[in-house]
Amino acid sequence: MTHEKQDEAVPAPRPRPHHAAPPSASSYDRDRYLVLRAQDGDINAFEQLVERYQGRLFRTAYMIVRNRHDSEDIVQETLIQAWRSLHLVREPAAFRSWLMRICTNKATSMTRKRQRRATDPYDSESLETASAMAGTTSSSTTDPAESSEVNAQIEALADLLASVRPELRIVWVLREVDDMSYEEIAQALNLTESTVRGRLARARALVMRQMKEWS
């Protein structure tokens, strides 16, 4: 991946004990290892973090803004900001929540901007891109039938969430699509867990209402 941060001078590595992440390391341990390496100026470590999360970022952004190009911009801006601000991460194992906070903030801002102007509905190309990018964080498939099924699911979710307010939609996506814990969502959105649970309950009720209307 190419982004602006690579053009900037990378600081010389700071002395830090080397902690290798074993192959069986948990996701948090792996993130911690890669973040510490990246904070020492290891661009390759940051690229590995990008590979781990760019699909998730795109999927989350797309489910919120429902536009391929806006989602791509959000992902690019999120990764650039993450690289520039990586030194601010004090809890490397919580990198995922920190990164999703940047993404959701940008997606929310983009949604507000788009609400102030006419927007086009999603198209098949957007859905195919969302499906393909989502596959980078899960098992990929070359089965056309399965790919079509995934596209149909994304389309249905996009329709269901279209009428849900952004602050509720984000919580629903992070919980139901990205399978983040209440604690992780609270950290990502800078909310209390009780607020997260309340918003999620309202979002679920709205989604269920929409599903009943369709049935």
mmCIF file of N, CA and C in Angstrom, residues 41-166:
data_model
loop_
_atom_site.group_PDB
_atom_site.id
_atom_site.type_symbol
_atom_site.label_atom_id
_atom_site.label_comp_id
_atom_site.label_asym_id
_atom_site.label_seq_id
_atom_site.Cartn_x
_atom_site.Cartn_y
_atom_site.Cartn_z
ATOM 1 N N GLY A 41 9.507 2.285 14.028
ATOM 2 C CA GLY A 41 9.850 2.685 12.671
ATOM 3 C C GLY A 41 9.833 1.566 11.659
ATOM 4 N N ASP A 42 9.312 0.403 12.029
ATOM 5 C CA ASP A 42 9.253 -0.746 11.124
ATOM 6 C C ASP A 42 8.029 -0.609 10.214
ATOM 7 N N ILE A 43 8.242 -0.127 9.002
ATOM 8 C CA ILE A 43 7.141 0.078 8.060
ATOM 9 C C ILE A 43 6.488 -1.248 7.689
ATOM 10 N N ASN A 44 7.275 -2.298 7.589
ATOM 11 C CA ASN A 44 6.724 -3.604 7.240
ATOM 12 C C ASN A 44 5.700 -4.062 8.284
ATOM 13 N N ALA A 45 5.970 -3.770 9.542
ATOM 14 C CA ALA A 45 5.028 -4.134 10.600
ATOM 15 C C ALA A 45 3.714 -3.380 10.429
ATOM 16 N N PHE A 46 3.825 -2.104 10.052
ATOM 17 C CA PHE A 46 2.601 -1.332 9.838
ATOM 18 C C PHE A 46 1.838 -1.868 8.626
ATOM 19 N N GLU A 47 2.564 -2.259 7.592
ATOM 20 C CA GLU A 47 1.911 -2.837 6.420
ATOM 21 C C GLU A 47 1.144 -4.102 6.789
ATOM 22 N N GLN A 48 1.684 -4.873 7.723
ATOM 23 C CA GLN A 48 0.978 -6.066 8.170
ATOM 24 C C GLN A 48 -0.303 -5.693 8.915
ATOM 25 N N LEU A 49 -0.252 -4.621 9.667
ATOM 26 C CA LEU A 49 -1.462 -4.138 10.333
ATOM 27 C C LEU A 49 -2.496 -3.693 9.304
ATOM 28 N N VAL A 50 -2.027 -3.049 8.254
ATOM 29 C CA VAL A 50 -2.926 -2.624 7.178
ATOM 30 C C VAL A 50 -3.605 -3.837 6.561
ATOM 31 N N GLU A 51 -2.807 -4.875 6.280
ATOM 32 C CA GLU A 51 -3.365 -6.086 5.684
ATOM 33 C C GLU A 51 -4.405 -6.726 6.597
ATOM 34 N N ARG A 52 -4.187 -6.645 7.893
ATOM 35 C CA ARG A 52 -5.115 -7.244 8.851
ATOM 36 C C ARG A 52 -6.434 -6.494 8.924
ATOM 37 N N TYR A 53 -6.392 -5.173 8.730
ATOM 38 C CA TYR A 53 -7.575 -4.372 9.032
ATOM 39 C C TYR A 53 -8.186 -3.577 7.880
ATOM 40 N N GLN A 54 -7.551 -3.495 6.724
ATOM 41 C CA GLN A 54 -8.118 -2.648 5.681
ATOM 42 C C GLN A 54 -9.474 -3.176 5.188
ATOM 43 N N GLY A 55 -9.636 -4.501 5.133
ATOM 44 C CA GLY A 55 -10.920 -5.056 4.733
ATOM 45 C C GLY A 55 -12.015 -4.719 5.727
ATOM 46 N N ARG A 56 -11.693 -4.851 7.006
ATOM 47 C CA ARG A 56 -12.656 -4.525 8.058
ATOM 48 C C ARG A 56 -13.019 -3.042 8.024
ATOM 49 N N LEU A 57 -12.020 -2.203 7.801
ATOM 50 C CA LEU A 57 -12.265 -0.766 7.732
ATOM 51 C C LEU A 57 -13.203 -0.427 6.576
ATOM 52 N N PHE A 58 -12.920 -1.012 5.416
ATOM 53 C CA PHE A 58 -13.759 -0.717 4.248
ATOM 54 C C PHE A 58 -15.186 -1.196 4.479
ATOM 55 N N ARG A 59 -15.327 -2.392 5.004
ATOM 56 C CA ARG A 59 -16.655 -2.944 5.243
ATOM 57 C C ARG A 59 -17.444 -2.057 6.203
ATOM 58 N N THR A 60 -16.800 -1.642 7.283
ATOM 59 C CA THR A 60 -17.472 -0.789 8.261
ATOM 60 C C THR A 60 -17.843 0.558 7.652
ATOM 61 N N ALA A 61 -16.898 1.169 6.948
ATOM 62 C CA ALA A 61 -17.166 2.461 6.323
ATOM 63 C C ALA A 61 -18.306 2.352 5.307
ATOM 64 N N TYR A 62 -18.274 1.275 4.516
ATOM 65 C CA TYR A 62 -19.298 1.115 3.485
ATOM 66 C C TYR A 62 -20.687 0.933 4.088
ATOM 67 N N MET A 63 -20.780 0.154 5.154
ATOM 68 C CA MET A 63 -22.077 -0.066 5.784
ATOM 69 C C MET A 63 -22.626 1.208 6.412
ATOM 70 N N ILE A 64 -21.754 2.159 6.682
ATOM 71 C CA ILE A 64 -22.195 3.422 7.273
ATOM 72 C C ILE A 64 -22.524 4.455 6.202
ATOM 73 N N VAL A 65 -21.642 4.630 5.215
ATOM 74 C CA VAL A 65 -21.851 5.688 4.220
ATOM 75 C C VAL A 65 -22.484 5.179 2.927
ATOM 76 N N ARG A 66 -22.433 3.865 2.676
ATOM 77 C CA ARG A 66 -23.096 3.239 1.534
ATOM 78 C C ARG A 66 -22.635 3.815 0.198
ATOM 79 N N ASN A 67 -21.360 4.085 0.094
ATOM 80 C CA ASN A 67 -20.808 4.622 -1.139
ATOM 81 C C ASN A 67 -19.369 4.138 -1.265
ATOM 82 N N ARG A 68 -19.069 3.519 -2.390
ATOM 83 C CA ARG A 68 -17.751 2.900 -2.584
ATOM 84 C C ARG A 68 -16.617 3.916 -2.492
ATOM 85 N N HIS A 69 -16.712 4.987 -3.271
ATOM 86 C CA HIS A 69 -15.603 5.939 -3.337
ATOM 87 C C HIS A 69 -15.391 6.659 -2.010
ATOM 88 N N ASP A 70 -16.495 7.027 -1.347
ATOM 89 C CA ASP A 70 -16.366 7.654 -0.036
ATOM 90 C C ASP A 70 -15.714 6.686 0.949
ATOM 91 N N SER A 71 -16.096 5.413 0.861
ATOM 92 C CA SER A 71 -15.516 4.412 1.763
ATOM 93 C C SER A 71 -14.030 4.241 1.518
ATOM 94 N N GLU A 72 -13.635 4.227 0.250
ATOM 95 C CA GLU A 72 -12.211 4.117 -0.078
ATOM 96 C C GLU A 72 -11.443 5.315 0.483
ATOM 97 N N ASP A 73 -12.024 6.502 0.363
ATOM 98 C CA ASP A 73 -11.378 7.698 0.905
ATOM 99 C C ASP A 73 -11.246 7.602 2.421
ATOM 100 N N ILE A 74 -12.290 7.110 3.065
ATOM 101 C CA ILE A 74 -12.274 6.988 4.519
ATOM 102 C C ILE A 74 -11.169 6.035 4.961
ATOM 103 N N VAL A 75 -11.052 4.903 4.269
ATOM 104 C CA VAL A 75 -10.018 3.929 4.614
ATOM 105 C C VAL A 75 -8.629 4.537 4.432
ATOM 106 N N GLN A 76 -8.418 5.193 3.309
ATOM 107 C CA GLN A 76 -7.109 5.800 3.034
ATOM 108 C C GLN A 76 -6.766 6.854 4.084
ATOM 109 N N GLU A 77 -7.720 7.714 4.396
ATOM 110 C CA GLU A 77 -7.478 8.765 5.382
ATOM 111 C C GLU A 77 -7.256 8.176 6.771
ATOM 112 N N THR A 78 -7.990 7.111 7.078
ATOM 113 C CA THR A 78 -7.830 6.450 8.376
ATOM 114 C C THR A 78 -6.425 5.882 8.535
ATOM 115 N N LEU A 79 -5.939 5.220 7.501
ATOM 116 C CA LEU A 79 -4.615 4.597 7.578
ATOM 117 C C LEU A 79 -3.503 5.648 7.623
ATOM 118 N N ILE A 80 -3.683 6.732 6.888
ATOM 119 C CA ILE A 80 -2.691 7.807 6.928
ATOM 120 C C ILE A 80 -2.627 8.407 8.329
ATOM 121 N N GLN A 81 -3.803 8.686 8.904
ATOM 122 C CA GLN A 81 -3.830 9.262 10.249
ATOM 123 C C GLN A 81 -3.260 8.277 11.273
ATOM 124 N N ALA A 82 -3.566 6.997 11.074
ATOM 125 C CA ALA A 82 -3.060 5.987 12.003
ATOM 126 C C ALA A 82 -1.537 5.946 11.986
ATOM 127 N N TRP A 83 -0.957 6.002 10.819
ATOM 128 C CA TRP A 83 0.512 5.972 10.713
ATOM 129 C C TRP A 83 1.123 7.213 11.349
ATOM 130 N N ARG A 84 0.514 8.350 11.090
ATOM 131 C CA ARG A 84 1.049 9.596 11.634
ATOM 132 C C ARG A 84 0.909 9.677 13.156
ATOM 133 N N SER A 85 -0.135 9.047 13.689
ATOM 134 C CA SER A 85 -0.424 9.176 15.120
ATOM 135 C C SER A 85 -0.091 7.928 15.919
ATOM 136 N N LEU A 86 0.570 6.969 15.296
ATOM 137 C CA LEU A 86 0.828 5.689 15.947
ATOM 138 C C LEU A 86 1.599 5.844 17.248
ATOM 139 N N HIS A 87 2.434 6.859 17.312
ATOM 140 C CA HIS A 87 3.230 7.069 18.529
ATOM 141 C C HIS A 87 2.354 7.432 19.723
ATOM 142 N N LEU A 88 1.101 7.810 19.473
ATOM 143 C CA LEU A 88 0.198 8.205 20.550
ATOM 144 C C LEU A 88 -0.495 7.006 21.193
ATOM 145 N N VAL A 89 -0.386 5.853 20.563
ATOM 146 C CA VAL A 89 -1.040 4.653 21.089
ATOM 147 C C VAL A 89 -0.306 4.176 22.332
ATOM 148 N N ARG A 90 -0.984 4.223 23.473
ATOM 149 C CA ARG A 90 -0.360 3.826 24.742
ATOM 150 C C ARG A 90 -0.665 2.378 25.092
ATOM 151 N N GLU A 91 -1.716 1.827 24.529
ATOM 152 C CA GLU A 91 -2.080 0.439 24.768
ATOM 153 C C GLU A 91 -2.052 -0.296 23.432
ATOM 154 N N PRO A 92 -0.890 -0.764 23.002
ATOM 155 C CA PRO A 92 -0.758 -1.391 21.684
ATOM 156 C C PRO A 92 -1.748 -2.519 21.426
ATOM 157 N N ALA A 93 -2.124 -3.273 22.476
ATOM 158 C CA ALA A 93 -3.056 -4.377 22.290
ATOM 159 C C ALA A 93 -4.452 -3.887 21.932
ATOM 160 N N ALA A 94 -4.742 -2.609 22.209
ATOM 161 C CA ALA A 94 -6.060 -2.043 21.907
ATOM 162 C C ALA A 94 -6.049 -1.297 20.574
ATOM 163 N N PHE A 95 -5.089 -1.620 19.720
ATOM 164 C CA PHE A 95 -4.955 -0.942 18.435
ATOM 165 C C PHE A 95 -6.240 -1.011 17.613
ATOM 166 N N ARG A 96 -6.890 -2.159 17.631
ATOM 167 C CA ARG A 96 -8.115 -2.336 16.838
ATOM 168 C C ARG A 96 -9.170 -1.290 17.195
ATOM 169 N N SER A 97 -9.423 -1.114 18.482
ATOM 170 C CA SER A 97 -10.427 -0.143 18.914
ATOM 171 C C SER A 97 -10.012 1.270 18.529
ATOM 172 N N TRP A 98 -8.730 1.572 18.700
ATOM 173 C CA TRP A 98 -8.208 2.898 18.353
ATOM 174 C C TRP A 98 -8.375 3.162 16.867
ATOM 175 N N LEU A 99 -8.059 2.166 16.050
ATOM 176 C CA LEU A 99 -8.165 2.324 14.600
ATOM 177 C C LEU A 99 -9.626 2.480 14.177
ATOM 178 N N MET A 100 -10.516 1.693 14.773
ATOM 179 C CA MET A 100 -11.929 1.777 14.413
ATOM 180 C C MET A 100 -12.524 3.121 14.845
ATOM 181 N N ARG A 101 -11.993 3.691 15.916
ATOM 182 C CA ARG A 101 -12.475 5.010 16.340
ATOM 183 C C ARG A 101 -12.181 6.052 15.268
ATOM 184 N N ILE A 102 -10.972 5.994 14.702
ATOM 185 C CA ILE A 102 -10.622 6.926 13.631
ATOM 186 C C ILE A 102 -11.562 6.730 12.446
ATOM 187 N N CYS A 103 -11.776 5.472 12.071
ATOM 188 C CA CYS A 103 -12.615 5.161 10.919
ATOM 189 C C CYS A 103 -14.057 5.614 11.125
ATOM 190 N N THR A 104 -14.627 5.285 12.283
ATOM 191 C CA THR A 104 -16.029 5.639 12.516
ATOM 192 C C THR A 104 -16.217 7.152 12.629
ATOM 193 N N ASN A 105 -15.233 7.846 13.178
ATOM 194 C CA ASN A 105 -15.326 9.304 13.233
ATOM 195 C C ASN A 105 -15.362 9.899 11.832
ATOM 196 N N LYS A 106 -14.515 9.366 10.958
ATOM 197 C CA LYS A 106 -14.482 9.865 9.587
ATOM 198 C C LYS A 106 -15.757 9.478 8.836
ATOM 199 N N ALA A 107 -16.251 8.275 9.091
ATOM 200 C CA ALA A 107 -17.480 7.843 8.433
ATOM 201 C C ALA A 107 -18.668 8.693 8.884
ATOM 202 N N THR A 108 -18.711 8.999 10.167
ATOM 203 C CA THR A 108 -19.784 9.851 10.689
ATOM 204 C C THR A 108 -19.733 11.231 10.057
ATOM 205 N N SER A 109 -18.527 11.794 9.976
ATOM 206 C CA SER A 109 -18.359 13.105 9.357
ATOM 207 C C SER A 109 -18.786 13.070 7.897
ATOM 208 N N MET A 110 -18.404 12.002 7.197
ATOM 209 C CA MET A 110 -18.774 11.862 5.788
ATOM 210 C C MET A 110 -20.290 11.747 5.638
ATOM 211 N N THR A 111 -20.940 11.005 6.540
ATOM 212 C CA THR A 111 -22.389 10.844 6.485
ATOM 213 C C THR A 111 -23.086 12.185 6.645
ATOM 214 N N ARG A 112 -22.604 12.990 7.572
ATOM 215 C CA ARG A 112 -23.209 14.303 7.788
ATOM 216 C C ARG A 112 -23.058 15.191 6.564
ATOM 217 N N LYS A 113 -21.896 15.102 5.923
ATOM 218 C CA LYS A 113 -21.687 15.887 4.703
ATOM 219 C C LYS A 113 -22.626 15.433 3.598
ATOM 220 N N ARG A 114 -22.780 14.117 3.466
ATOM 221 C CA ARG A 114 -23.617 13.582 2.399
ATOM 222 C C ARG A 114 -25.087 13.863 2.650
ATOM 223 N N GLN A 115 -25.476 14.023 3.905
ATOM 224 C CA GLN A 115 -26.866 14.334 4.221
ATOM 225 C C GLN A 115 -27.227 15.745 3.782
ATOM 226 N N ARG A 116 -26.194 16.558 3.562
ATOM 227 C CA ARG A 116 -26.440 17.939 3.154
ATOM 228 C C ARG A 116 -26.459 18.102 1.631
ATOM 229 N N ARG A 117 -26.329 16.983 0.927
ATOM 230 C CA ARG A 117 -26.401 17.055 -0.521
ATOM 231 C C ARG A 117 -27.085 15.799 -1.060
ATOM 232 N N ALA A 118 -27.545 15.863 -2.265
ATOM 233 C CA ALA A 118 -28.204 14.713 -2.874
ATOM 234 C C ALA A 118 -27.175 13.616 -3.086
ATOM 235 N N THR A 119 -27.583 12.375 -2.823
ATOM 236 C CA THR A 119 -26.679 11.249 -2.987
ATOM 237 C C THR A 119 -27.307 10.187 -3.872
ATOM 238 N N ASP A 120 -26.437 9.463 -4.557
ATOM 239 C CA ASP A 120 -26.897 8.364 -5.394
ATOM 240 C C ASP A 120 -26.929 7.094 -4.564
ATOM 241 N N PRO A 121 -27.872 6.194 -4.837
ATOM 242 C CA PRO A 121 -27.901 4.930 -4.108
ATOM 243 C C PRO A 121 -26.708 4.077 -4.493
ATOM 244 N N TYR A 122 -26.424 3.058 -3.689
ATOM 245 C CA TYR A 122 -25.331 2.161 -3.975
ATOM 246 C C TYR A 122 -25.586 1.463 -5.303
ATOM 247 N N ASP A 123 -24.525 0.963 -5.928
ATOM 248 C CA ASP A 123 -24.690 0.227 -7.168
ATOM 249 C C ASP A 123 -24.019 -1.126 -7.054
ATOM 250 N N SER A 124 -24.145 -1.953 -8.074
ATOM 251 C CA SER A 124 -23.606 -3.301 -8.017
ATOM 252 C C SER A 124 -22.092 -3.295 -7.840
ATOM 253 N N GLU A 125 -21.409 -2.323 -8.444
ATOM 254 C CA GLU A 125 -19.950 -2.255 -8.323
ATOM 255 C C GLU A 125 -19.560 -2.008 -6.883
ATOM 256 N N SER A 126 -20.318 -1.140 -6.194
ATOM 257 C CA SER A 126 -20.031 -0.864 -4.795
ATOM 258 C C SER A 126 -20.198 -2.120 -3.956
ATOM 259 N N LEU A 127 -21.266 -2.865 -4.226
ATOM 260 C CA LEU A 127 -21.531 -4.068 -3.467
ATOM 261 C C LEU A 127 -20.447 -5.110 -3.690
ATOM 262 N N GLU A 128 -19.987 -5.258 -4.931
ATOM 263 C CA GLU A 128 -18.939 -6.217 -5.224
ATOM 264 C C GLU A 128 -17.650 -5.842 -4.522
ATOM 265 N N THR A 129 -17.366 -4.539 -4.478
ATOM 266 C CA THR A 129 -16.155 -4.075 -3.804
ATOM 267 C C THR A 129 -16.247 -4.320 -2.313
ATOM 268 N N ALA A 130 -17.400 -4.017 -1.726
ATOM 269 C CA ALA A 130 -17.583 -4.233 -0.297
ATOM 270 C C ALA A 130 -17.417 -5.702 0.043
ATOM 271 N N SER A 131 -17.961 -6.556 -0.777
ATOM 272 C CA SER A 131 -17.848 -7.995 -0.552
ATOM 273 C C SER A 131 -16.398 -8.446 -0.654
ATOM 274 N N ALA A 132 -15.705 -7.977 -1.675
ATOM 275 C CA ALA A 132 -14.317 -8.384 -1.887
ATOM 276 C C ALA A 132 -13.418 -7.895 -0.764
ATOM 277 N N MET A 133 -13.603 -6.640 -0.349
ATOM 278 C CA MET A 133 -12.775 -6.095 0.710
ATOM 279 C C MET A 133 -13.060 -6.788 2.029
ATOM 280 N N ALA A 134 -14.335 -7.114 2.281
ATOM 281 C CA ALA A 134 -14.677 -7.813 3.512
ATOM 282 C C ALA A 134 -13.980 -9.153 3.568
ATOM 283 N N GLY A 135 -13.763 -9.754 2.413
ATOM 284 C CA GLY A 135 -13.125 -11.058 2.356
ATOM 285 C C GLY A 135 -11.684 -11.046 2.763
ATOM 286 N N THR A 136 -11.058 -9.881 2.823
ATOM 287 C CA THR A 136 -9.641 -9.831 3.202
ATOM 288 C C THR A 136 -9.445 -10.100 4.675
ATOM 289 N N THR A 137 -10.529 -10.027 5.481
ATOM 290 C CA THR A 137 -10.414 -10.330 6.897
ATOM 291 C C THR A 137 -11.099 -11.642 7.233
ATOM 292 N N SER A 138 -11.515 -12.387 6.225
ATOM 293 C CA SER A 138 -12.114 -13.694 6.441
ATOM 294 C C SER A 138 -11.673 -14.601 5.316
ATOM 295 N N SER A 139 -12.217 -15.814 5.282
ATOM 296 C CA SER A 139 -11.839 -16.730 4.214
ATOM 297 C C SER A 139 -12.403 -16.255 2.900
ATOM 298 N N SER A 140 -11.537 -16.085 1.888
ATOM 299 C CA SER A 140 -11.989 -15.611 0.591
ATOM 300 C C SER A 140 -12.560 -16.764 -0.204
ATOM 301 N N THR A 141 -13.336 -16.444 -1.252
ATOM 302 C CA THR A 141 -13.967 -17.464 -2.046
ATOM 303 C C THR A 141 -13.964 -17.069 -3.503
ATOM 304 N N THR A 142 -13.921 -18.055 -4.357
ATOM 305 C CA THR A 142 -14.011 -17.801 -5.787
ATOM 306 C C THR A 142 -15.306 -18.368 -6.343
ATOM 307 N N ASP A 143 -16.189 -18.834 -5.451
ATOM 308 C CA ASP A 143 -17.457 -19.401 -5.860
ATOM 309 C C ASP A 143 -18.416 -18.270 -6.221
ATOM 310 N N PRO A 144 -18.821 -18.126 -7.500
ATOM 311 C CA PRO A 144 -19.722 -17.041 -7.909
ATOM 312 C C PRO A 144 -21.033 -17.050 -7.152
ATOM 313 N N ALA A 145 -21.569 -18.244 -6.894
ATOM 314 C CA ALA A 145 -22.843 -18.331 -6.190
ATOM 315 C C ALA A 145 -22.722 -17.778 -4.783
ATOM 316 N N GLU A 146 -21.626 -18.148 -4.096
ATOM 317 C CA GLU A 146 -21.426 -17.648 -2.739
ATOM 318 C C GLU A 146 -21.175 -16.155 -2.747
ATOM 319 N N SER A 147 -20.419 -15.666 -3.745
ATOM 320 C CA SER A 147 -20.160 -14.233 -3.858
ATOM 321 C C SER A 147 -21.465 -13.470 -4.046
ATOM 322 N N SER A 148 -22.351 -13.984 -4.867
ATOM 323 C CA SER A 148 -23.634 -13.334 -5.105
ATOM 324 C C SER A 148 -24.461 -13.299 -3.827
ATOM 325 N N GLU A 149 -24.359 -14.385 -3.052
ATOM 326 C CA GLU A 149 -25.091 -14.435 -1.795
ATOM 327 C C GLU A 149 -24.587 -13.374 -0.830
ATOM 328 N N VAL A 150 -23.254 -13.200 -0.771
ATOM 329 C CA VAL A 150 -22.672 -12.176 0.103
ATOM 330 C C VAL A 150 -23.128 -10.795 -0.340
ATOM 331 N N ASN A 151 -23.108 -10.538 -1.658
ATOM 332 C CA ASN A 151 -23.566 -9.247 -2.168
ATOM 333 C C ASN A 151 -25.012 -8.986 -1.776
ATOM 334 N N ALA A 152 -25.841 -10.023 -1.869
ATOM 335 C CA ALA A 152 -27.248 -9.872 -1.517
ATOM 336 C C ALA A 152 -27.401 -9.542 -0.039
ATOM 337 N N GLN A 153 -26.573 -10.149 0.797
ATOM 338 C CA GLN A 153 -26.630 -9.872 2.230
ATOM 339 C C GLN A 153 -26.222 -8.437 2.523
ATOM 340 N N ILE A 154 -25.164 -7.981 1.858
ATOM 341 C CA ILE A 154 -24.708 -6.602 2.050
ATOM 342 C C ILE A 154 -25.781 -5.622 1.586
ATOM 343 N N GLU A 155 -26.392 -5.928 0.461
ATOM 344 C CA GLU A 155 -27.453 -5.057 -0.054
ATOM 345 C C GLU A 155 -28.611 -4.987 0.932
ATOM 346 N N ALA A 156 -29.001 -6.138 1.475
ATOM 347 C CA ALA A 156 -30.104 -6.167 2.428
ATOM 348 C C ALA A 156 -29.756 -5.377 3.691
ATOM 349 N N LEU A 157 -28.528 -5.544 4.182
ATOM 350 C CA LEU A 157 -28.108 -4.812 5.369
ATOM 351 C C LEU A 157 -28.078 -3.313 5.108
ATOM 352 N N ALA A 158 -27.584 -2.936 3.935
ATOM 353 C CA ALA A 158 -27.520 -1.511 3.591
ATOM 354 C C ALA A 158 -28.918 -0.915 3.575
ATOM 355 N N ASP A 159 -29.871 -1.648 3.025
ATOM 356 C CA ASP A 159 -31.251 -1.159 3.001
ATOM 357 C C ASP A 159 -31.828 -1.048 4.409
ATOM 358 N N LEU A 160 -31.570 -2.057 5.226
ATOM 359 C CA LEU A 160 -32.094 -2.058 6.582
ATOM 360 C C LEU A 160 -31.553 -0.882 7.398
ATOM 361 N N LEU A 161 -30.277 -0.578 7.180
ATOM 362 C CA LEU A 161 -29.626 0.458 7.985
ATOM 363 C C LEU A 161 -29.833 1.863 7.453
ATOM 364 N N ALA A 162 -30.381 1.975 6.250
ATOM 365 C CA ALA A 162 -30.507 3.288 5.617
ATOM 366 C C ALA A 162 -31.314 4.264 6.459
ATOM 367 N N SER A 163 -32.322 3.771 7.166
ATOM 368 C CA SER A 163 -33.197 4.655 7.942
ATOM 369 C C SER A 163 -32.783 4.777 9.406
ATOM 370 N N VAL A 164 -31.700 4.106 9.766
ATOM 371 C CA VAL A 164 -31.222 4.152 11.152
ATOM 372 C C VAL A 164 -30.241 5.305 11.317
ATOM 373 N N ARG A 165 -30.410 6.090 12.372
ATOM 374 C CA ARG A 165 -29.527 7.229 12.595
ATOM 375 C C ARG A 165 -28.079 6.788 12.684
ATOM 376 N N PRO A 166 -27.146 7.600 12.171
ATOM 377 C CA PRO A 166 -25.727 7.214 12.131
ATOM 378 C C PRO A 166 -25.168 6.738 13.454
#
